[in-house]
Coordinates of C-alpha atoms in Angstrom, one line a residue:
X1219 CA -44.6 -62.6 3.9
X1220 CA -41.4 -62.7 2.4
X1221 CA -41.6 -60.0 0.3
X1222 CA -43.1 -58.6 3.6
X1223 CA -40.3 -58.7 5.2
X1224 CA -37.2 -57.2 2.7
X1225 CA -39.8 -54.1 2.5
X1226 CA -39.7 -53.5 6.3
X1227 CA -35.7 -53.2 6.7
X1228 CA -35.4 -51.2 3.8
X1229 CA -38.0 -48.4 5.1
X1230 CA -35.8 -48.0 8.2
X1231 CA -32.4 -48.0 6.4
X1232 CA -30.7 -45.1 6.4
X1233 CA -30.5 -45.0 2.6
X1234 CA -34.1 -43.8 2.0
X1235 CA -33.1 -40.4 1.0
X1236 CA -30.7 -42.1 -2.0
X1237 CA -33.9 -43.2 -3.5
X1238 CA -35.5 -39.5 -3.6
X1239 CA -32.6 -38.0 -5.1
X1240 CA -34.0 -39.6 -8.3
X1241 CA -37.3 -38.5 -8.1
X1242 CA -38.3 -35.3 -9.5
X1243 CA -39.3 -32.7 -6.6
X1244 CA -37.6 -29.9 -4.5
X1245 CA -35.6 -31.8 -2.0
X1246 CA -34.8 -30.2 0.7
X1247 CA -32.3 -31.8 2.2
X1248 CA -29.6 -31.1 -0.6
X1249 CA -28.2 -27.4 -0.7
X1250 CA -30.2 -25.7 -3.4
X1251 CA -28.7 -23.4 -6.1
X1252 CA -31.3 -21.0 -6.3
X1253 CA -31.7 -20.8 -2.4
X1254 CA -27.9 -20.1 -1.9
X1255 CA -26.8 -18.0 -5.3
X1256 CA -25.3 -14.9 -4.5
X1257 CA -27.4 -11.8 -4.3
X1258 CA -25.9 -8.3 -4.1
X1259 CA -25.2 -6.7 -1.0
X1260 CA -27.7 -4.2 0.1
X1261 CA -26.4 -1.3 1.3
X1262 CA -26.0 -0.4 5.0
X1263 CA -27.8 2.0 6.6
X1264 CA -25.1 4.9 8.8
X1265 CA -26.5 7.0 11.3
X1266 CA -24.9 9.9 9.1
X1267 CA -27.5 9.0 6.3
X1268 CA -30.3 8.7 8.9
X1269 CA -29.5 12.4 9.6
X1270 CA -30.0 13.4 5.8
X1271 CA -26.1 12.8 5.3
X1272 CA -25.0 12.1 1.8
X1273 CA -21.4 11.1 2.0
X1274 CA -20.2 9.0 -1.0
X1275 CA -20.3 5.3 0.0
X1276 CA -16.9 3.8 0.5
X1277 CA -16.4 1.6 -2.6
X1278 CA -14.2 -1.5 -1.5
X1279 CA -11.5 -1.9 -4.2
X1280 CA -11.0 -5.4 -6.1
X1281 CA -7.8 -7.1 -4.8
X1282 CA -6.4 -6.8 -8.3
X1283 CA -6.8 -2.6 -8.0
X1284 CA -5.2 -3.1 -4.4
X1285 CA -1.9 -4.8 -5.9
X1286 CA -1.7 -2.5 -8.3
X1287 CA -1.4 0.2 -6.1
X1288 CA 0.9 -1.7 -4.2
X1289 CA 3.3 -1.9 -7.5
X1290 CA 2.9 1.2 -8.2
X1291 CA 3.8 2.6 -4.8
X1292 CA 7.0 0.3 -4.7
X1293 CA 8.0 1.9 -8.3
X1294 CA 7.7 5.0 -6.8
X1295 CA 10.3 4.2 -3.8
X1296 CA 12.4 2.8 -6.4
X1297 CA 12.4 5.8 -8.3
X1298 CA 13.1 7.8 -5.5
X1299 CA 16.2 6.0 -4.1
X1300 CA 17.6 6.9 -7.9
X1301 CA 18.0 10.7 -6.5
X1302 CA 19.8 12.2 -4.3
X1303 CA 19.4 13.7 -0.6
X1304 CA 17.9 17.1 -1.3
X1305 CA 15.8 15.8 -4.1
X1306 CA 14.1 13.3 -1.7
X1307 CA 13.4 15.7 0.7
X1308 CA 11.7 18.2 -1.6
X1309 CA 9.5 15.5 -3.4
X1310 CA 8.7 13.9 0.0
X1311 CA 7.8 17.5 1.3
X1312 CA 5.6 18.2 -1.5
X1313 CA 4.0 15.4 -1.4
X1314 CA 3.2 15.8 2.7
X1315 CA 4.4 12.2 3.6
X1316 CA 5.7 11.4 6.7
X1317 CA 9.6 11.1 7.8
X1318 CA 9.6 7.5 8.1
X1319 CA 9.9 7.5 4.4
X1320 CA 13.1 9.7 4.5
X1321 CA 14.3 8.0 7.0
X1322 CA 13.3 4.0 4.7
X1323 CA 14.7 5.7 1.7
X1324 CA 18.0 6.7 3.1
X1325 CA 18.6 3.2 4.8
X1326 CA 17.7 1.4 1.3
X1327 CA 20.2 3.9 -0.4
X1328 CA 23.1 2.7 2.0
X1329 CA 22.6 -0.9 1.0
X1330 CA 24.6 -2.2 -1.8
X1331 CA 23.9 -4.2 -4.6
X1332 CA 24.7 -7.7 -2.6
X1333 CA 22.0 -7.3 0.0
X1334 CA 18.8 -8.2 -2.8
X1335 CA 16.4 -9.7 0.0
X1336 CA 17.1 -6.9 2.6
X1337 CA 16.4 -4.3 -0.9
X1338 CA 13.3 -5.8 -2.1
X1339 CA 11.8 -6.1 1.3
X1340 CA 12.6 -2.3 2.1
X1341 CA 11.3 -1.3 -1.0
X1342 CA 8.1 -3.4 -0.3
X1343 CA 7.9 -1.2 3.5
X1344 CA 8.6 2.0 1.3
X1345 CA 5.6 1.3 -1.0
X1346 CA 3.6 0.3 2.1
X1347 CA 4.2 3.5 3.4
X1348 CA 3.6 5.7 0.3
X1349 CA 0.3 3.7 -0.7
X1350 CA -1.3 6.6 1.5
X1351 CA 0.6 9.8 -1.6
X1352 CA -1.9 11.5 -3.9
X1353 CA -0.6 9.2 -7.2
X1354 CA -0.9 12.3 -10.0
X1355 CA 1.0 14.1 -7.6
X1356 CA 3.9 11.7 -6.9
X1357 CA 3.7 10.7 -10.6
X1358 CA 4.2 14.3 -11.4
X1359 CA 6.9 15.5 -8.7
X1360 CA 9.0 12.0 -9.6
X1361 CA 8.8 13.2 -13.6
X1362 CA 9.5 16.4 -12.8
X1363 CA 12.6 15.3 -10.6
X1364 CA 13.9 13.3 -13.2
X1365 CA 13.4 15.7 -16.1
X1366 CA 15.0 18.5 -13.8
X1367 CA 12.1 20.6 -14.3
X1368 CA 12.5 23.2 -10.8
X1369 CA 9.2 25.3 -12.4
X1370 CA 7.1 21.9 -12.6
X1371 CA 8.3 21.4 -9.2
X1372 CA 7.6 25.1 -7.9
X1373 CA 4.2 25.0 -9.4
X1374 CA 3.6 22.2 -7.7
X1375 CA 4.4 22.7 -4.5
X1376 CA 2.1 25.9 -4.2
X1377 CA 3.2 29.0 -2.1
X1378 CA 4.9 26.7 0.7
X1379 CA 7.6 26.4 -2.4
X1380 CA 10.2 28.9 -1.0
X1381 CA 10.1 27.2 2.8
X1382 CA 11.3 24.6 0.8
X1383 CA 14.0 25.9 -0.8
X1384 CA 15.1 27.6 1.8
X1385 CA 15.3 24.1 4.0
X1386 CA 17.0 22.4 1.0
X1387 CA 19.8 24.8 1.0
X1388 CA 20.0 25.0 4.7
X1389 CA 20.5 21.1 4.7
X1390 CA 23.3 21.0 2.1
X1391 CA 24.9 23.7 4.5
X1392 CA 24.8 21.4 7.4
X1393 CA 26.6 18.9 5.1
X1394 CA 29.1 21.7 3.9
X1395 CA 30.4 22.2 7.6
X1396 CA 30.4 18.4 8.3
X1397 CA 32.4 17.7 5.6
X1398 CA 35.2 20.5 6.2
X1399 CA 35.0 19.6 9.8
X1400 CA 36.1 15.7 9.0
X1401 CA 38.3 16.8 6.5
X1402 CA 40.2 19.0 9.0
X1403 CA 39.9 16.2 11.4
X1404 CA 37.8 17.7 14.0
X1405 CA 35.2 14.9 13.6
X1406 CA 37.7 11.9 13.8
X1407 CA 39.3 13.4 17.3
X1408 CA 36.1 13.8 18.6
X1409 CA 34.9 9.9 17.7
X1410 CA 38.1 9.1 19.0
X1411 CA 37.7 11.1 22.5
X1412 CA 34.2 9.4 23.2
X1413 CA 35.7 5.6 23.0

């Protein structure tokens, strides 16, 4: 009856399952390997495929291909803040990206060599925003920048290449009468007049 007894308690412990962990069996109360392993997604149905649609499945990109891009996009802006006004503007135009990149690049150029933080984290919004360029293309225009090369640059802007030039001068003439008209003194008596 004894032995009766210390049986009885142990049945209604809580610590039965301990005692099947070392059998051999499935257990099912433990997470399973085999029943959670990863299995490849199976691709999602569109209503455009349903239709007879064939578009290209959008490939997610690994987040090592997304940094990357990221670095490379931030090179870029780096690159570009190395030329100068007109340059920017050509490249930019070429490349069909929007103002707000002007606009980032001419801020970052203003900022001197003290201000590191406020640099690097405009650079950062620069290559944010130009994540979105055609990368041969900006790798090309940039090289072709640099080196000088007006033909590599013609050729690759396409027939909208004399628009562009014509804009390019037009801006440097804005500048032109600006700069006689502060040097005559017009500019300063007129800032002067609105205070």
């Amino acid at each position: 009856m004894a032995q009766a007894a210390v049986v009885i308690p142990l049945r209604h412990s809580p610590w039965p399952r301990l005692a099947s962990l070392f059998s051999p069996g499935n257990h099912p109360h433990l997470f399973s390997s085999s029943a959670r392993a990863l299995r490849p997604l199976a691709p999602q149905v569109t209503d455009g495929d349903e239709e007879g649609e064939t578009d290209a499945p959008a490939v997610k990109k690994s987040r090592n291909e997304l940094k990357r891009e990221a670095s490379r996009a931030v090179r870029w802006g780096m690159e570009l803040a190395k030329f100068s006004t007109p340059q920017i503007k050509q490249v930019l135009r070429i490349a069909s990206v929007e103002r707000e990149v002007f606009e980032a690049l001419t801020l970052v150029k203003r900022l001197g060599p003290d201000v590191r933080e406020g640099r690097r984290r405009q650079f950062n919004y620069i290559g944010r925003l130009l994540r979105k360029a055609e990368p041969e293309l900006m790798d090309a225009l940039i090289q072709a920048s640099k080196d000088g090369d007006n033909s590599r640059l013609l050729d690759l802007a396409g027939p909208e290449a004399l628009s562009i030039e014509d804009d390019v001068e037009e801006s440097t003439d804005d500048q032109e009468v600006v700069n006689d008209s502060w040097d005559s003194g017009e500019v300063r008596h007129a800032c002067l007049d609105q205070m």
